[in-house]
Short mmCIF file of C-alpha atoms in Angstrom, two decimals:
data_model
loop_
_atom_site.label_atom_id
_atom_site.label_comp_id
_atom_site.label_asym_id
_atom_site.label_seq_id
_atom_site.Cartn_x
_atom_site.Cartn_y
_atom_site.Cartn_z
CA UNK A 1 123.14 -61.21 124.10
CA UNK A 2 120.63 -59.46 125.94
CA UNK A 3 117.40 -58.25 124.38
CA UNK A 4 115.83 -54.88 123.54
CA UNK A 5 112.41 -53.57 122.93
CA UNK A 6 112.11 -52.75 119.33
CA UNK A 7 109.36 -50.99 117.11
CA UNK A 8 108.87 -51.72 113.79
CA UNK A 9 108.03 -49.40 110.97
CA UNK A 10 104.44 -47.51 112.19
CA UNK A 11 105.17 -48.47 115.68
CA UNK A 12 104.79 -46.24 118.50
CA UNK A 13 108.24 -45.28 118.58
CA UNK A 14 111.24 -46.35 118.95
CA UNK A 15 112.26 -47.52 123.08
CA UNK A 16 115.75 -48.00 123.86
CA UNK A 17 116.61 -50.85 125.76
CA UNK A 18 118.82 -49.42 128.29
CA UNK A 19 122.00 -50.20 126.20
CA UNK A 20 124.40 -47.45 123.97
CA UNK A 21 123.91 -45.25 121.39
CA UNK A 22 120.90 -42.76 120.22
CA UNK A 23 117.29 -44.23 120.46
CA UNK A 24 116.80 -46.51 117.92
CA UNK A 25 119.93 -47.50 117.61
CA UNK A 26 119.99 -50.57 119.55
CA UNK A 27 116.32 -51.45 117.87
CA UNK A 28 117.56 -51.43 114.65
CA UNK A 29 120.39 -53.96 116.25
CA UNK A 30 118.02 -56.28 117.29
CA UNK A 31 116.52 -56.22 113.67
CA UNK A 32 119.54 -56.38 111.88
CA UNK A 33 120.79 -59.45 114.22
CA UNK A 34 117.61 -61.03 113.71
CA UNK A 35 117.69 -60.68 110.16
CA UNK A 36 121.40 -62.51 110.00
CA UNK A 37 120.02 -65.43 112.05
CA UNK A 38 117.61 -66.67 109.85
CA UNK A 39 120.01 -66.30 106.71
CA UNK A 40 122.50 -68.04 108.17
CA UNK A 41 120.43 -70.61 109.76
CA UNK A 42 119.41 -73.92 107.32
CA UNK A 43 116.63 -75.02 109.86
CA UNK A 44 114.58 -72.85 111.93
CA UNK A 45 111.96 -74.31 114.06
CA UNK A 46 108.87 -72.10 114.67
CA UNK A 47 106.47 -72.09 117.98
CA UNK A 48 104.04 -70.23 118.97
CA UNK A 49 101.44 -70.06 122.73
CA UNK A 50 100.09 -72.92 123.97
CA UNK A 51 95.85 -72.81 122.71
CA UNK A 52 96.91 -70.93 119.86
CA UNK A 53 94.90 -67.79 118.88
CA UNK A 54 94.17 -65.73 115.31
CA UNK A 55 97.32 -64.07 116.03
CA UNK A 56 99.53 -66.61 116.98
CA UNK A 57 98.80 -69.12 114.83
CA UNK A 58 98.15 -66.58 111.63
CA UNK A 59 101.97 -65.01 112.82
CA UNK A 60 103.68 -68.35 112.73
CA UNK A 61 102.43 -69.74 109.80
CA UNK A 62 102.37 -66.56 108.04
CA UNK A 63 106.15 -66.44 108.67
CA UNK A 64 106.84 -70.64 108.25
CA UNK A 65 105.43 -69.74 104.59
CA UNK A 66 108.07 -66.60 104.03
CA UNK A 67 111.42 -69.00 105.57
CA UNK A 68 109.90 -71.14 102.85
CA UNK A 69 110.35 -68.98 99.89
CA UNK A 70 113.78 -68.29 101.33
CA UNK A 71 114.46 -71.90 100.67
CA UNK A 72 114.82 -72.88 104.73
CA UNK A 73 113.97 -76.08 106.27
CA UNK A 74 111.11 -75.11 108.57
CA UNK A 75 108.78 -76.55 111.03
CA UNK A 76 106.55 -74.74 113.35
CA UNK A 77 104.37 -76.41 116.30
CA UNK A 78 102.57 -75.47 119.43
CA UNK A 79 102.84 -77.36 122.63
CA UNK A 80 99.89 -80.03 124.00
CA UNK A 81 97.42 -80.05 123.05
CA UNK A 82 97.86 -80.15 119.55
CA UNK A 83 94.83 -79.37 118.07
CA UNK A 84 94.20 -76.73 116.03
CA UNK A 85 91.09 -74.49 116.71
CA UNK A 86 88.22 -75.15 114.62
CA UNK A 87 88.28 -71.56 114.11
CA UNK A 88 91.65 -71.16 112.53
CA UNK A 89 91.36 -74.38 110.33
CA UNK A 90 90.85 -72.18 107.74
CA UNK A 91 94.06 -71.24 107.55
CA UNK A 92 96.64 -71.92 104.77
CA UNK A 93 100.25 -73.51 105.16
CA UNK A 94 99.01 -76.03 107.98
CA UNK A 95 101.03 -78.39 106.58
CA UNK A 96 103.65 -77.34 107.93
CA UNK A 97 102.21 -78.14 111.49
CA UNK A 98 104.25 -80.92 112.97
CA UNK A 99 103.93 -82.30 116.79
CA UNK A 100 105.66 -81.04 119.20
CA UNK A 101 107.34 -84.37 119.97
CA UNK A 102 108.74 -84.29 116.20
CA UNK A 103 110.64 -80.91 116.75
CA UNK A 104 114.12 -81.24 116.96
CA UNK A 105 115.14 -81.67 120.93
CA UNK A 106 118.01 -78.71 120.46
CA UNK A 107 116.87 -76.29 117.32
CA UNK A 108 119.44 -74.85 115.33
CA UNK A 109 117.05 -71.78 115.43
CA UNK A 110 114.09 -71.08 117.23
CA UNK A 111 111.83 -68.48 116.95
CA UNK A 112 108.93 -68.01 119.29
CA UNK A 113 106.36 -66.21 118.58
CA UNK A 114 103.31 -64.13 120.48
CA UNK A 115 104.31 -65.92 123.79
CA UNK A 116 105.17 -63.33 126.31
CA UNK A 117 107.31 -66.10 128.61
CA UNK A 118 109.10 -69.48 127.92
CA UNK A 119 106.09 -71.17 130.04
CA UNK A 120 103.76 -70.54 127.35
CA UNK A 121 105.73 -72.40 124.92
CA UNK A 122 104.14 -75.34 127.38
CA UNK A 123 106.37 -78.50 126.18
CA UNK A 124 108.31 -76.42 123.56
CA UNK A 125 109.98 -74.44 126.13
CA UNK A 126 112.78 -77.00 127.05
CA UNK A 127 113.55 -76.88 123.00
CA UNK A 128 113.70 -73.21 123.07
CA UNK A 129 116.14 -73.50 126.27
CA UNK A 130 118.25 -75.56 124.31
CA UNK A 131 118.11 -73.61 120.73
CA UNK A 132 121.45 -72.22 119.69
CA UNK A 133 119.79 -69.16 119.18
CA UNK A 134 116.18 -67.84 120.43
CA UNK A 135 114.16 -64.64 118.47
CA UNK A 136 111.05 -63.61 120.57
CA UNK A 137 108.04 -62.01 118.08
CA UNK A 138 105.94 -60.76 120.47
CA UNK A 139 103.87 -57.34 121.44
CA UNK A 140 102.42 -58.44 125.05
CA UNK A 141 103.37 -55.84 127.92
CA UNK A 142 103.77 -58.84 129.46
CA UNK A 143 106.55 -60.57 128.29
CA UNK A 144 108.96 -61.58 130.16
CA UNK A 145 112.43 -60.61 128.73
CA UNK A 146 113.25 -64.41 127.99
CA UNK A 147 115.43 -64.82 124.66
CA UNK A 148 118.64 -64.01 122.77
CA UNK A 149 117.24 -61.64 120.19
CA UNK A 150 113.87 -59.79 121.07
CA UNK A 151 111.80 -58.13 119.11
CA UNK A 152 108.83 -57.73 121.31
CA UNK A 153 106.57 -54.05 121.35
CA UNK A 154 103.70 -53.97 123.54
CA UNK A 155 102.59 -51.00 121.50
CA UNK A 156 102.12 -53.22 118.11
CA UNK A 157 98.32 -54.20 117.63
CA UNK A 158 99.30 -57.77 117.29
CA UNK A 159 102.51 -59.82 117.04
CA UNK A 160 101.10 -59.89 113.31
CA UNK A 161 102.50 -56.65 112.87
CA UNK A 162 106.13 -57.42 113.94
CA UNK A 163 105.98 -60.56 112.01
CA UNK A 164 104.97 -58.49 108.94
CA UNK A 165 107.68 -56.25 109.24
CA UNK A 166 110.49 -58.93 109.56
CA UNK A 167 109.32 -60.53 106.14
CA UNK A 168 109.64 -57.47 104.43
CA UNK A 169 113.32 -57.12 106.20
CA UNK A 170 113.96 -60.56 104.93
CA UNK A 171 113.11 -59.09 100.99
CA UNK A 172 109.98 -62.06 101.09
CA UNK A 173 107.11 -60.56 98.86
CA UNK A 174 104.01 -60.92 100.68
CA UNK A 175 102.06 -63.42 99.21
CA UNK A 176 98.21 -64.20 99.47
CA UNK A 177 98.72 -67.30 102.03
CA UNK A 178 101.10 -65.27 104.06
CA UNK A 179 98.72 -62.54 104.23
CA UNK A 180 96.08 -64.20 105.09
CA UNK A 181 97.62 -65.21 107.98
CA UNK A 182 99.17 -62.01 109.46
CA UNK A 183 95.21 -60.53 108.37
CA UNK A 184 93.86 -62.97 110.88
CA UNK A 185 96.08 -62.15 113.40
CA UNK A 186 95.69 -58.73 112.82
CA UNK A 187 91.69 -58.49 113.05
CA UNK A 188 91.86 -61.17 116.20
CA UNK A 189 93.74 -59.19 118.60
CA UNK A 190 92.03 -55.43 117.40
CA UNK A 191 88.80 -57.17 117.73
CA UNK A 192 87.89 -56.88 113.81
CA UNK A 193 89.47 -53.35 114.14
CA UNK A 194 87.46 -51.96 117.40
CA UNK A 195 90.10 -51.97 119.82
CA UNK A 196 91.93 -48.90 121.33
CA UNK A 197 95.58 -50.28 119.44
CA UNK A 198 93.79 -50.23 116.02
CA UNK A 199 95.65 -46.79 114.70
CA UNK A 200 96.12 -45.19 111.00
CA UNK A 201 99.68 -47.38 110.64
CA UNK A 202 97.23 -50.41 111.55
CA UNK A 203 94.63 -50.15 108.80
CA UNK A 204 97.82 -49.11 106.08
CA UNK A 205 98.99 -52.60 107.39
CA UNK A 206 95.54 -53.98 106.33
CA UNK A 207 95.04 -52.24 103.28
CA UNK A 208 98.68 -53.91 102.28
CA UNK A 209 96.89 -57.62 103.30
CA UNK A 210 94.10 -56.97 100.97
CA UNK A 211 95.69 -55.78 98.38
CA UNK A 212 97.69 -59.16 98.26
CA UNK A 213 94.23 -60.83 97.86
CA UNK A 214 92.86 -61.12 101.38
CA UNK A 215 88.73 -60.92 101.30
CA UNK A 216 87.94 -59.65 104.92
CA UNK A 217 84.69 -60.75 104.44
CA UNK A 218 85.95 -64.30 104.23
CA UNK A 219 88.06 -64.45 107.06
CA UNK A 220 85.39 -62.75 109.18
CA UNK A 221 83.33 -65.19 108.94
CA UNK A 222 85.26 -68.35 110.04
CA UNK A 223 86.50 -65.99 112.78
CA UNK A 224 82.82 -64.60 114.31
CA UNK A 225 80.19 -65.64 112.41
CA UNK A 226 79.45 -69.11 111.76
CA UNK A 227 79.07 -71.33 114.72
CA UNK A 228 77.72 -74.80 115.73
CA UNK A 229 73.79 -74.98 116.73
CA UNK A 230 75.32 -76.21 119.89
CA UNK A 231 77.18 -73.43 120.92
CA UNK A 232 74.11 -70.74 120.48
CA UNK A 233 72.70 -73.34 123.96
CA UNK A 234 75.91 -73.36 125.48
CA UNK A 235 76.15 -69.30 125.22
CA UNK A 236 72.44 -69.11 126.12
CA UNK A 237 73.01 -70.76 129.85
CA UNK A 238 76.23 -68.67 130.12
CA UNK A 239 74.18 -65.32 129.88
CA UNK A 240 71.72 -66.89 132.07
CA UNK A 241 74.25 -67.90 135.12
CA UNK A 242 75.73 -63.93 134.07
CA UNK A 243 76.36 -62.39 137.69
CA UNK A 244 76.87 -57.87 137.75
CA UNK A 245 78.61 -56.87 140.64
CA UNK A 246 78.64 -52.79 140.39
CA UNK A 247 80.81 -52.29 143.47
CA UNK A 248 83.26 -54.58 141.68
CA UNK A 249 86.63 -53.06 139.77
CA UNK A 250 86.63 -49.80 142.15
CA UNK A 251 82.89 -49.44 141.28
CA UNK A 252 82.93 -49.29 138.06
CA UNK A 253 81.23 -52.71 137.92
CA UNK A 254 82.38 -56.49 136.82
CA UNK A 255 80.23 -58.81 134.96
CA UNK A 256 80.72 -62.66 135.11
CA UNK A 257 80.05 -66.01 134.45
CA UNK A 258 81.15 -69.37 134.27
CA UNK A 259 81.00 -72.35 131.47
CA UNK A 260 82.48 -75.86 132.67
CA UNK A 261 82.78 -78.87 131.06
CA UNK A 262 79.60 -80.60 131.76
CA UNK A 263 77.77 -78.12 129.94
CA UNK A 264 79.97 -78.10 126.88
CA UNK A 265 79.39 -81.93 126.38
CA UNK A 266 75.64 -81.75 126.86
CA UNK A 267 75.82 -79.55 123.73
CA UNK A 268 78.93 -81.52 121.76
CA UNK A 269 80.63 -77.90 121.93
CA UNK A 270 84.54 -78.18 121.53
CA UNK A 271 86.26 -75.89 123.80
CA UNK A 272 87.76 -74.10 121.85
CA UNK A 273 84.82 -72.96 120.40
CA UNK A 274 84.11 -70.58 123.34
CA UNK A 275 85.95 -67.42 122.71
CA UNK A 276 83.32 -65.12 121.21
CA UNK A 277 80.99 -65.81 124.81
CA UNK A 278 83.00 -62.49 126.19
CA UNK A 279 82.25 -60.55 123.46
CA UNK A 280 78.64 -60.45 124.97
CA UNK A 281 79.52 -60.33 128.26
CA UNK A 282 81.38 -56.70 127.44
CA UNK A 283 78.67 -55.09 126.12
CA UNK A 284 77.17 -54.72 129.37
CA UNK A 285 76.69 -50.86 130.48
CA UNK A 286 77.23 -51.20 134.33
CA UNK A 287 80.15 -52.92 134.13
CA UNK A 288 83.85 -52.00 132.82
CA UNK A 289 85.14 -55.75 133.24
CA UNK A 290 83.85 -58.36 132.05
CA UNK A 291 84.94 -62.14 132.72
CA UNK A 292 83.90 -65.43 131.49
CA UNK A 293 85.77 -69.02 133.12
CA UNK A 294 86.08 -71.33 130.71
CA UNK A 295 86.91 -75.65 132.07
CA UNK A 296 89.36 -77.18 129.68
CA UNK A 297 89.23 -80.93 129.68
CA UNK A 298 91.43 -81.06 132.56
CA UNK A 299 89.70 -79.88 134.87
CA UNK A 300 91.09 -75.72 134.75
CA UNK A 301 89.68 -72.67 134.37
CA UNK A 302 91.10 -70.47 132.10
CA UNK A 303 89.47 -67.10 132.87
CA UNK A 304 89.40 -64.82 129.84
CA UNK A 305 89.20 -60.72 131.02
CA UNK A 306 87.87 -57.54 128.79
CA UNK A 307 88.12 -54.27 130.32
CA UNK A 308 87.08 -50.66 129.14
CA UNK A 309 90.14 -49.16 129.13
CA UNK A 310 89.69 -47.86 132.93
CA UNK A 311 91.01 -50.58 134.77
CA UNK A 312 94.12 -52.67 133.48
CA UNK A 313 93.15 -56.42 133.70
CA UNK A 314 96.81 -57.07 132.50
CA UNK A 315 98.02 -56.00 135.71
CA UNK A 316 95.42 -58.51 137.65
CA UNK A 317 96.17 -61.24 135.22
CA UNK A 318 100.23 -60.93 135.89
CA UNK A 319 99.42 -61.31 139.46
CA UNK A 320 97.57 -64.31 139.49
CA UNK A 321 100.09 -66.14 136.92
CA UNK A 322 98.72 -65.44 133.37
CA UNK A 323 99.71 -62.27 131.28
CA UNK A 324 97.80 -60.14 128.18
CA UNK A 325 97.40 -56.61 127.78
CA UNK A 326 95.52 -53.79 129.28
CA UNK A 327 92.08 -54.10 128.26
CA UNK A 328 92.12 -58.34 127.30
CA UNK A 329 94.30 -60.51 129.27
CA UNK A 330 94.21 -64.04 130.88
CA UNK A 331 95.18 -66.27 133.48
CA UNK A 332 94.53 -70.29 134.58
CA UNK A 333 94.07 -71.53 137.97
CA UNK A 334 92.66 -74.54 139.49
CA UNK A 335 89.77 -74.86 142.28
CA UNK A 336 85.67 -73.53 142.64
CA UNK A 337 84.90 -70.27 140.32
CA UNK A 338 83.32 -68.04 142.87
CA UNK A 339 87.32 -68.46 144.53
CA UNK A 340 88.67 -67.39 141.46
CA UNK A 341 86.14 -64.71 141.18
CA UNK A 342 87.49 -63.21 145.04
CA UNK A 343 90.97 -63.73 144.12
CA UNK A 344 90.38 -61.79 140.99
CA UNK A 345 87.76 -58.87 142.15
CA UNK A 346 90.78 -58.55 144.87
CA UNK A 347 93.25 -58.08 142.52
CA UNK A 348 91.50 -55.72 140.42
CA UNK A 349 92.85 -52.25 141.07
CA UNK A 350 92.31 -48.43 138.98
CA UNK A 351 94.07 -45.45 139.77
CA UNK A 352 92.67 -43.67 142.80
CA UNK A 353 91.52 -46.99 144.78
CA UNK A 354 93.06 -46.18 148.21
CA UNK A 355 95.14 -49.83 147.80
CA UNK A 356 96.05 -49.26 144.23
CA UNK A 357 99.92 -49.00 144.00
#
């Protein structure tokens, strides 16, 4: 069966696919078929990305909680390494967390969820080949088209918002441990409601969280503001090594800077304990992108981008083998950080640049 973008309810509206019928049609398809999966389905393994995030990690166990109450036999997982962030072990329903290793080799069902290709499933992605069925919850511009059933819309604030819509389509009363979870994803990927994607439809979606006994203030804090001493050391020598380049991004400046292992272990800072560093970086005035490398323990960089809104650092990331959105995106590459750095500054484009295509 091949797949169609779909919007949920306070989407952007509705895209066709490219199949029959009016627009919408083929969404509401997709939706339908999606909803007749899981009902008929007794197990239903769940995975999300690889390094889980707010989002993906809130999503799945958000919607491991829901196949619950429908009475399913469910386990969700994320490929090596498994280790939750310390930043997300606040969340509820993480027993349900099995290893990868334990998930069935060939899933009855599988649903993936905010991964925008089968590579980020990491080692779940040979399950998901062999799943009798696939779903794809997902709102990266990114994604890849992989899976049987796809509901993926790059205009939803977070795959927390598709999620939310297919328990409701399932008749699963939101609860306060599955709203919890879709909350976190929700305030992750708007950036605690900042971003450009955080719309009216978004903040109905929040009011809906609360009123099922979310306290923002509580999840706001194990999300941005409580931190190891460590890490305050570790964030001061990033902003120290910070490099502006003003000619960078069509010369409307790039701001960088690098963390690698070595000076994560002087400080006993996990890595992923890291992610709020860019949030710094991006307040800088001269420049429109900002960029922080981050060394995992083996020896990568994953290099996290922030833009403006006037250049897409999607775009860049695509090219250079990761994926994201428009203004935050990602990619990981081996090798010396002033390479990256060229290969990135070169693949930065916005409209107008005489080699933008």
């Amino acid at each position: 069966m091949s797949g169609h973008d779909v919007v949920p309810r306070g989407g952007g509206g509705v895209r066709d696919g490219g199949s029959t019928g009016p627009a919408g049609t083929s969404a509401e398809l997709e939706w339908d078929r999606a909803v007749e999966l899981i009902r008929a389905a007794d197990d239903i393994c769940l995975a999300c990305h690889v390094a889980p995030d707010g989002d993906a990690l809130g999503s799945m166990l958000a919607l491991a909680r829901a196949l619950r109450v429908l009475g399913k036999r469910c386990a969700a997982s994320f490929g090596e390494p498994f280790t939750v962030p310390a930043i997300l072990r606040f969340l509820p329903g993480q027993e349900m967390l099995v290893e990868p290793a334990r998930m069935p080799s060939a899933p009855e069902l599988m649903i993936a969820l905010d991964a925008a290709g089968r590579a980020r499933l990491g080692g779940l992605a040979g399950r998901a080949d062999r799943a009798d069925a696939l779903i794809v919850v997902d709102h990266h511009a990114s994604n890849t088209g992989f899976g049987g059933v796809r509901l993926v819309d790059p205009d939803a604030a977070a795959t927390a918002v598709l999620v939310e819509e297919l328990i409701r389509r399932l008749g699963v009363p939101l609860d306060r441990d599955m709203a919890q979870g879709l909350y976190a994803g929700l305030a992750s990927d708007t950036g605690s409601f900042k971003y450009p994607c955080t719309t009216p439809e978004v903040h109905d979606l929040a009011g809906r969280l609360l009123a099922a006994g979310v306290r923002p203030d509580a999840v706001s804090r194990e999300l941005w503001d409580r931190a190891p001493f460590g890490y305050l050391q570790v964030l001061a020598g990033a902003l120290a090594r910070a490099r502006l380049e003003r000619d960078a991004a069509g010369g409307l400046g790039l701001v960088w800077t690098t963390i690698a292992r070595a000076d994560r272990a002087a400080r006993d800072v996990d890595y992923d304990q890291l992610e709020g560093v860019i949030d710094q970086l991006r307040r800088t005035d001269e420049a429109e992108v900002a960029v922080v490398c981050k060394e995992n323990d083996r020896g990568e960089w994953y290099v996290s981008t922030r833009s403006k809104g006037a250049v897409d650092v999607g775009r860049a990331c695509v090219e250079l083998g990761g994926g994201g959105h428009r203004t935050a995106a990602a990619f990981t590459m081996g090798g010396e950080p002033a390479c990256i750095i060229d290969r990135l500054r070169a693949a930065l484009r916005v409209p107008g640049d005489p080699d933008d295509d």
